[in-house]
Structure formats: C-alpha cells, structure tokens
XYZ file of C-alpha atoms in Angstrom:
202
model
C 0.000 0.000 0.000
C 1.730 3.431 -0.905
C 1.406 7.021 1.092
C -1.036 8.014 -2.299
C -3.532 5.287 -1.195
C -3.400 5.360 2.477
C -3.636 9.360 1.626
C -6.983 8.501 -0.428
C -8.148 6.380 2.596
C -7.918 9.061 4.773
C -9.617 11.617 2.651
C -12.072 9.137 2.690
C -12.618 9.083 6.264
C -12.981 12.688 7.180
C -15.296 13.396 4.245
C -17.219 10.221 5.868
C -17.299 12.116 9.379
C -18.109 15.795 7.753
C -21.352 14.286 6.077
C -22.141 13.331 9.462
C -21.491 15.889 10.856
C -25.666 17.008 11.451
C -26.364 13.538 13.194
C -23.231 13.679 15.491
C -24.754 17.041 16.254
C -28.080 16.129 17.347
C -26.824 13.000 19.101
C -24.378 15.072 21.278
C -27.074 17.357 21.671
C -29.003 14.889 24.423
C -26.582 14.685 27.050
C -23.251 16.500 25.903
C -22.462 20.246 24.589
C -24.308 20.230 20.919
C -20.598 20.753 19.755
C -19.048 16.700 18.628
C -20.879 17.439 14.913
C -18.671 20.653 14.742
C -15.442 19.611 16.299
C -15.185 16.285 14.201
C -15.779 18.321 11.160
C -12.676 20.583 12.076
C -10.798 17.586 13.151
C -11.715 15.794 9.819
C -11.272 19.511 7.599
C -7.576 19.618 9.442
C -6.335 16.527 8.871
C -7.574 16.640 5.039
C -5.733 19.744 4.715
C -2.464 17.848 6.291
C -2.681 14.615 4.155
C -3.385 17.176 0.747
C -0.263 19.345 1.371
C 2.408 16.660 3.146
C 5.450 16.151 0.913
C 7.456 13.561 2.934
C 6.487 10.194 3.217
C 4.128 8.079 5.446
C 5.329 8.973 8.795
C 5.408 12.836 7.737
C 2.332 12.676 6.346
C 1.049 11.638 9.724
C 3.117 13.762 11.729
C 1.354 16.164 9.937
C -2.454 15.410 10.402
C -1.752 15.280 14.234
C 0.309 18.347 14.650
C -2.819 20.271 12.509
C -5.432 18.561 15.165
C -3.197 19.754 18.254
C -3.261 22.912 17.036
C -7.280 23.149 16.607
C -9.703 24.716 19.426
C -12.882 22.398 20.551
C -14.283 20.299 22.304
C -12.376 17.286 24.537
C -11.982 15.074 20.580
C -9.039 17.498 20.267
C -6.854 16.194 22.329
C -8.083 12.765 21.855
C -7.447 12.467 18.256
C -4.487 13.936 18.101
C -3.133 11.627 20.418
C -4.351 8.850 18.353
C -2.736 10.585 15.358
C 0.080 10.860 17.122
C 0.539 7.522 18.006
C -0.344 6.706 14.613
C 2.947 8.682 13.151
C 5.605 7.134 15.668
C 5.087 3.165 14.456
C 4.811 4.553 10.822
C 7.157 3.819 7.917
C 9.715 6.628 6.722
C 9.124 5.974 3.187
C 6.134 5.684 1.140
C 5.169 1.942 1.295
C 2.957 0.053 4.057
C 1.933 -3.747 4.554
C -0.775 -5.303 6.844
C 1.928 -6.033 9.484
C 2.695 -2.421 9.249
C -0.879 -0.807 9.151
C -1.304 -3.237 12.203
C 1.450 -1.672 14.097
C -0.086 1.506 13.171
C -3.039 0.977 14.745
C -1.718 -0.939 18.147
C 0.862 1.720 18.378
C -2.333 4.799 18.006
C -4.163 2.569 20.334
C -1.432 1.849 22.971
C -1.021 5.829 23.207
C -4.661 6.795 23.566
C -5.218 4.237 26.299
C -2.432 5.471 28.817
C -4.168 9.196 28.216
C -7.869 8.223 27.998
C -8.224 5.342 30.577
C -11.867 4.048 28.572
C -12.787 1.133 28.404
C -15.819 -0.824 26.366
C -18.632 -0.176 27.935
C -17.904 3.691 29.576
C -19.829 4.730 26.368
C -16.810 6.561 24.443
C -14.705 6.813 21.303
C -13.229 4.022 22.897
C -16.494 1.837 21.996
C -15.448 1.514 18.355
C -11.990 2.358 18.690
C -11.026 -0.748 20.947
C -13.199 -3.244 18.612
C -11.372 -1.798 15.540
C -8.565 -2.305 16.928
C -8.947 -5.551 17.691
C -9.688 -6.822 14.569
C -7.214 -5.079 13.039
C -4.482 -7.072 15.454
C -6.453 -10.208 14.659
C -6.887 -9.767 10.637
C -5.078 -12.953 9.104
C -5.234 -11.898 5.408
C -2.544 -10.012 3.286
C -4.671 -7.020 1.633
C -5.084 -3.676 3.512
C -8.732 -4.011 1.733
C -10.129 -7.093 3.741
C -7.971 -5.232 7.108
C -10.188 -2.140 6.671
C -13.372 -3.715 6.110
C -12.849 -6.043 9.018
C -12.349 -2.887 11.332
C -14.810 -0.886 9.944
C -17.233 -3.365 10.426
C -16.231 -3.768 14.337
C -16.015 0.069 14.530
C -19.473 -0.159 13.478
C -21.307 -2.763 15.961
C -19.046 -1.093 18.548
C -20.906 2.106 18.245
C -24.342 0.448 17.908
C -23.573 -1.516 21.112
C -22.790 2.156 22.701
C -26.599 2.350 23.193
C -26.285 -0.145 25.544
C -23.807 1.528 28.021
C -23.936 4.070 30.776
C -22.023 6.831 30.044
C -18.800 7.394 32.658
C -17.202 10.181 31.051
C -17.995 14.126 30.224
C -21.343 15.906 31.035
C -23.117 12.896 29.585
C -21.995 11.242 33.158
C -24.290 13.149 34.841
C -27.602 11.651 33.086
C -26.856 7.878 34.128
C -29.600 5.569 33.096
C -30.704 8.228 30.771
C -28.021 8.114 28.291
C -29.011 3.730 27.351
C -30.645 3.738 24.283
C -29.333 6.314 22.842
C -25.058 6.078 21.117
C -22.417 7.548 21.932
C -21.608 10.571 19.459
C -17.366 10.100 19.845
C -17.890 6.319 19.110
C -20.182 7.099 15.371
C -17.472 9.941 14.882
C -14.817 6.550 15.015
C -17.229 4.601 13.220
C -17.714 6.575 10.275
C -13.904 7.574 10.018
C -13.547 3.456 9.631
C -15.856 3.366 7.341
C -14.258 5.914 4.925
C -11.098 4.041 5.207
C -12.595 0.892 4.384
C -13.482 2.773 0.908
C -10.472 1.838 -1.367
C-alpha cells in the first residue's frame, strides 16, 4: 500500500465524518455540549488539509495530520485524536510503502497511546467503543490485503458504536444523566465509526 492510497483512505474518512457531521450534532445534543458534529468536522477539515499538502512520506504525512489537530480549538476530541494521530505517526514507515503487518502496528501503536491518556474502556460509552473493537480486529486480521484489514475494522467500529446504546455513560457531562443516556449512542464512538468506514473505501 503506498502514502497516495493510504492518503486517499484518509480523505475518505474525514469526508465520511463531515457528512455526518448534522447527526453527530443532534446526538451530542441529548446529554453532551451540541458541539461533537462541529469539532469532528474541524478535526476531519484539518487533517484533510495535512494529508493534501504533506510532501514527505508516510510517517510525515502523519506527523502532519496530528500536529494540525493539536493545534485546533474544541471540544475534549481534540486532544483525543491527536493523540491517536500521534501515536499513529511514531510506528509509521519513513518511506512511502505500508503492509498489513505495518498498518497493524499503526493501529496498536495509536491505540497503545490513547489508552495510557484516555483510561476508557468498552462499555464507559466513548470513542473508545469503536476504537477498541477496531482495533482488535485489526491485530487479529489474518489476510494479506489492507482491503479485507479495513473492512474487518470498519465493520467492528461499526457494531461497537451500535452496542454504545447499551452503556452508561462514565465520562464528560453525559456522566451526569446515568440511566438516561441507554438507548441512545455515543456521538465520539459514530465519529470513530464513520472515520472506519471511509477508510474501508479503497
């Protein structure tokens, strides 16, 4: 897989997450600040704008996307993303070239990182919800094509936000509501579905 592809991957994830960015909004709307929609959109807008003007090679490009989320104002994604971004860059390749086992270091290293600052869990009805599953399949994909990879973690990503409805949330101003919040998903984990859904789209 080369830097032009992965590049194309991403694209396709934040234009996933901007189309949805209305529906994020009126989810966060119920128990957080009305704001995910909008701060997932500027998240998703920055790290287009990094991927379209990086000149070096995967790492860079990267480096890039997470240094142009750190430098962003919003809600509590901010910091989040760009430590997954970040975490992201420091297992990547130099050059311009990726396999599986690379793309799965990728992800375990972006994973790894966001743990030791987030502390969620499945279940505390966050990112995390989608992330983790992701993730997981990601570390567990057997095949040899970044194409089954994606749609294996996309797919996880995607019953990992459904199964958010199920959960309690622990974290943010949606803690407060308790029982209140079941039934209803948690915005940060459809903001990670949809970004693995983009990718998934070769």
């Amino acid at each position: 897989m080369t830097k032009t592809d992965l590049a194309a991957r991403l694209r396709n994830a934040c234009a996933a997450v901007i189309a949805a960015e209305q529906e994020l909004t009126e989810i966060d709307s119920k128990f957080g600040d009305a704001d995910h929609g909008l701060t997932m959109s500027k998240i998703a807008r920055a790290v287009t704008e990094a991927v379209d003007q990086s000149e070096g090679g995967i790492q860079a490009m990267l480096d890039d996307a997470a240094t142009a989320v750190m430098s962003l104002n919003g809600g509590s994604a901010v910091p989040l993303w760009n430590t997954w971004l970040d975490g992201m860059q420091e297992a990547a390749p130099e050059g311009e070239e990726i396999d599986v086992p690379g793309l799965q270091a990728l992800f375990a290293k972006a994973l790894e990182e966001l743990n030791d600052m987030s502390g969620a869990q499945v279940g505390d009805k966050t990112m995390m919800d989608a992330l983790i599953p992701a993730s997981r399949a990601i570390a567990a994909y057997a095949g040899s094509d970044e194409d089954g990879l994606f749609a294996a973690a996309a797919k996880a990503a995607a019953e990992g936000a459904e199964n958010s409805k199920n959960f309690v949330s622990k974290f943010g101003r949606a803690k407060s509501y308790g029982t209140q919040t079941i039934g209803t998903p948690d915005a940060g984990a459809m903001s990670m579905s949809y970004f693995f859904q983009g990718l998934a789209q070769a």
